Amino acid sequence: DSGVTQTPKHLITATGQRVTLRCSPRSGDLSVYWYQQSLDQGLQFLIHYYNGEERAKGNILERFSAQQFPDLHSELNLSSLELGDSALYFCASSVAPLGGETQYFGPGTRLLVL
Amino acid sequence: ELKVEQNPLFLSMQEGKNYTIYCNYSTTSDRLYWYRQDPGKSLESLFVLLSNGAVKQEGRLMASLDTKARLSTLHITAAVHDLSATYFCAVDIDGGSQGNLIFGKGTKLSVKP
């Protein structure tokens, strides 16, 4: 158990809908990263928040957004869902966004868009 | 464009044998990460290599980093079935300043008796 929690574990929804994925980092970790894992794209970095502020963006679609709250939990919002958004979404946390820090991954949320 | 390439992508080995997984990357990063993923599970950190020439070992796994060649290796010694998993290497997109990782496609390792 990495100490990172994600909810829900599974999510089934329809095209065009909007969902919110939640992540609670390990105690003491200030950085939260979101990744998407799919068969065709592999593991892709989406976005990084540090202590409530957006730090960096990766291959995140405009339909997706995220935020980190004062209690450091983070939410990833996916809207206007398409079939291709079906994937495993991981969040990870680390103590600081310095590079060289171990990122601890949560169990993931498996999203299926029908 | 930053690329991280692993080979092989699939590896079937017999128990007791040795093998090496290679990870080449195209940026000038001096930080490299190895993760393990079991089927349907999350990613588990194995090693964080922080400098040229770094070598780390844990059990039957040993990882090394050559930043000049932009190459990391994950060596498996006397493989056992429990090592069957997918192994990913990753580098920092920003050369180590932010911790935003780009991953290779993974090497799916199957160890057979």
GROMACS .gro file of N, CA and C in nm, chain B residues 43-94:
model
  156
  157LEU      N    1   0.156   0.102  -0.998
  157LEU     CA    2   0.300   0.101  -1.019
  157LEU      C    3   0.373   0.108  -0.886
  158GLU      N    4   0.477   0.028  -0.877
  158GLU     CA    5   0.559   0.023  -0.756
  158GLU      C    6   0.698   0.072  -0.791
  159SER      N    7   0.748   0.168  -0.716
  159SER     CA    8   0.882   0.220  -0.742
  159SER      C    9   0.987   0.114  -0.706
  160LEU      N   10   1.080   0.092  -0.799
  160LEU     CA   11   1.190  -0.001  -0.774
  160LEU      C   12   1.318   0.076  -0.743
  161PHE      N   13   1.358   0.163  -0.835
  161PHE     CA   14   1.482   0.234  -0.820
  161PHE      C   15   1.467   0.378  -0.869
  162VAL      N   16   1.542   0.467  -0.805
  162VAL     CA   17   1.561   0.602  -0.855
  162VAL      C   18   1.710   0.622  -0.870
  163LEU      N   19   1.755   0.645  -0.992
  163LEU     CA   20   1.897   0.663  -1.021
  163LEU      C   21   1.923   0.811  -1.044
  164LEU      N   22   2.014   0.867  -0.969
  164LEU     CA   23   2.026   1.013  -0.966
  164LEU      C   24   2.152   1.070  -1.029
  165SER      N   25   2.240   0.987  -1.075
  165SER     CA   26   2.362   1.043  -1.134
  165SER      C   27   2.427   0.943  -1.227
  166ASN      N   28   2.518   0.995  -1.307
  166ASN     CA   29   2.590   0.908  -1.400
  166ASN      C   30   2.670   0.803  -1.322
  167GLY      N   31   2.658   0.680  -1.365
  167GLY     CA   32   2.731   0.572  -1.300
  167GLY      C   33   2.658   0.512  -1.181
  168ALA      N   34   2.541   0.565  -1.150
  168ALA     CA   35   2.467   0.514  -1.035
  168ALA      C   36   2.429   0.368  -1.058
  169VAL      N   37   2.443   0.290  -0.953
  169VAL     CA   38   2.404   0.150  -0.956
  169VAL      C   39   2.329   0.120  -0.828
  170LYS      N   40   2.214   0.056  -0.844
  170LYS     CA   41   2.137   0.017  -0.726
  170LYS      C   42   2.092  -0.127  -0.742
  171GLN      N   43   2.088  -0.198  -0.629
  171GLN     CA   44   2.050  -0.339  -0.633
  171GLN      C   45   1.949  -0.368  -0.524
  172GLU      N   46   1.853  -0.450  -0.559
  172GLU     CA   47   1.755  -0.495  -0.463
  172GLU      C   48   1.719  -0.638  -0.500
  173GLY      N   49   1.764  -0.730  -0.418
  173GLY     CA   50   1.737  -0.871  -0.446
  173GLY      C   51   1.799  -0.914  -0.578
  174ARG      N   52   1.719  -0.967  -0.667
  174ARG     CA   53   1.768  -1.017  -0.795
  174ARG      C   54   1.771  -0.909  -0.903
  175LEU      N   55   1.738  -0.788  -0.871
  175LEU     CA   56   1.734  -0.679  -0.968
  175LEU      C   57   1.846  -0.580  -0.940
  176MET      N   58   1.912  -0.539  -1.049
  176MET     CA   59   2.016  -0.437  -1.038
  176MET      C   60   1.997  -0.339  -1.151
  177ALA      N   61   1.994  -0.209  -1.118
  177ALA     CA   62   1.975  -0.105  -1.218
  177ALA      C   63   2.099  -0.017  -1.223
  178SER      N   64   2.131   0.030  -1.344
  178SER     CA   65   2.244   0.119  -1.361
  178SER      C   66   2.208   0.231  -1.458
  179LEU      N   67   2.287   0.337  -1.451
  179LEU     CA   68   2.260   0.453  -1.534
  179LEU      C   69   2.388   0.506  -1.596
  180ASP      N   70   2.387   0.525  -1.726
  180ASP     CA   71   2.496   0.588  -1.799
  180ASP      C   72   2.437   0.709  -1.869
  181THR      N   73   2.456   0.827  -1.810
  181THR     CA   74   2.392   0.946  -1.865
  181THR      C   75   2.457   0.991  -1.995
  182LYS      N   76   2.584   0.958  -2.013
  182LYS     CA   77   2.650   0.998  -2.137
  182LYS      C   78   2.594   0.921  -2.256
  183ALA      N   79   2.567   0.794  -2.233
  183ALA     CA   80   2.508   0.711  -2.338
  183ALA      C   81   2.356   0.722  -2.338
  184ARG      N   82   2.299   0.790  -2.239
  184ARG     CA   83   2.155   0.802  -2.223
  184ARG      C   84   2.092   0.662  -2.220
  185LEU      N   85   2.147   0.581  -2.132
  185LEU     CA   86   2.108   0.441  -2.126
  185LEU      C   87   2.101   0.395  -1.981
  186SER      N   88   1.994   0.325  -1.950
  186SER     CA   89   1.984   0.258  -1.821
  186SER      C   90   1.956   0.111  -1.847
  187THR      N   91   2.006   0.028  -1.758
  187THR     CA   92   1.979  -0.115  -1.770
  187THR      C   93   1.919  -0.167  -1.641
  188LEU      N   94   1.834  -0.265  -1.655
  188LEU     CA   95   1.778  -0.337  -1.541
  188LEU      C   96   1.816  -0.483  -1.560
  189HIS      N   97   1.907  -0.530  -1.475
  189HIS     CA   98   1.958  -0.666  -1.490
  189HIS      C   99   1.888  -0.758  -1.392
  190ILE      N  100   1.847  -0.871  -1.444
  190ILE     CA  101   1.776  -0.971  -1.365
  190ILE      C  102   1.869  -1.091  -1.348
  191THR      N  103   1.893  -1.127  -1.225
  191THR     CA  104   1.981  -1.239  -1.196
  191THR      C  105   1.901  -1.357  -1.144
  192ALA      N  106   1.923  -1.472  -1.203
  192ALA     CA  107   1.859  -1.596  -1.158
  192ALA      C  108   1.709  -1.575  -1.137
  193ALA      N  109   1.642  -1.547  -1.246
  193ALA     CA  110   1.500  -1.509  -1.241
  193ALA      C  111   1.415  -1.614  -1.169
  194VAL      N  112   1.315  -1.563  -1.098
  194VAL     CA  113   1.214  -1.648  -1.035
  194VAL      C  114   1.077  -1.603  -1.082
  195HIS      N  115   0.977  -1.691  -1.066
  195HIS     CA  116   0.844  -1.663  -1.118
  195HIS      C  117   0.786  -1.533  -1.062
  196ASP      N  118   0.819  -1.501  -0.936
  196ASP     CA  119   0.764  -1.381  -0.872
  196ASP      C  120   0.806  -1.252  -0.940
  197LEU      N  121   0.907  -1.259  -1.024
  197LEU     CA  122   0.951  -1.139  -1.096
  197LEU      C  123   0.866  -1.112  -1.220
  198SER      N  124   0.777  -1.201  -1.253
  198SER     CA  125   0.689  -1.179  -1.369
  198SER      C  126   0.605  -1.055  -1.345
  199ALA      N  127   0.618  -0.958  -1.435
  199ALA     CA  128   0.548  -0.830  -1.423
  199ALA      C  129   0.587  -0.747  -1.544
  200THR      N  130   0.533  -0.626  -1.549
  200THR     CA  131   0.578  -0.530  -1.652
  200THR      C  132   0.667  -0.427  -1.585
  201TYR      N  133   0.781  -0.402  -1.645
  201TYR     CA  134   0.879  -0.309  -1.590
  201TYR      C  135   0.887  -0.185  -1.679
  202PHE      N  136   0.875  -0.070  -1.615
  202PHE     CA  137   0.881   0.058  -1.686
  202PHE      C  138   1.002   0.138  -1.641
  203CYS      N  139   1.066   0.203  -1.737
  203CYS     CA  140   1.162   0.305  -1.701
  203CYS      C  141   1.099   0.440  -1.733
  204ALA      N  142   1.147   0.544  -1.666
  204ALA     CA  143   1.091   0.678  -1.687
  204ALA      C  144   1.201   0.781  -1.662
  205VAL      N  145   1.189   0.893  -1.731
  205VAL     CA  146   1.281   1.005  -1.708
  205VAL      C  147   1.200   1.131  -1.684
  206ASP      N  148   1.262   1.229  -1.623
  206ASP     CA  149   1.196   1.358  -1.601
  206ASP      C  150   1.186   1.434  -1.732
  207ILE      N  151   1.066   1.481  -1.762
  207ILE     CA  152   1.046   1.557  -1.884
  207ILE      C  153   1.132   1.683  -1.884
  208ASP      N  154   1.144   1.743  -1.767
  208ASP     CA  155   1.211   1.873  -1.759
  208ASP      C  156   1.357   1.860  -1.720
   0.00000   0.00000   0.00000
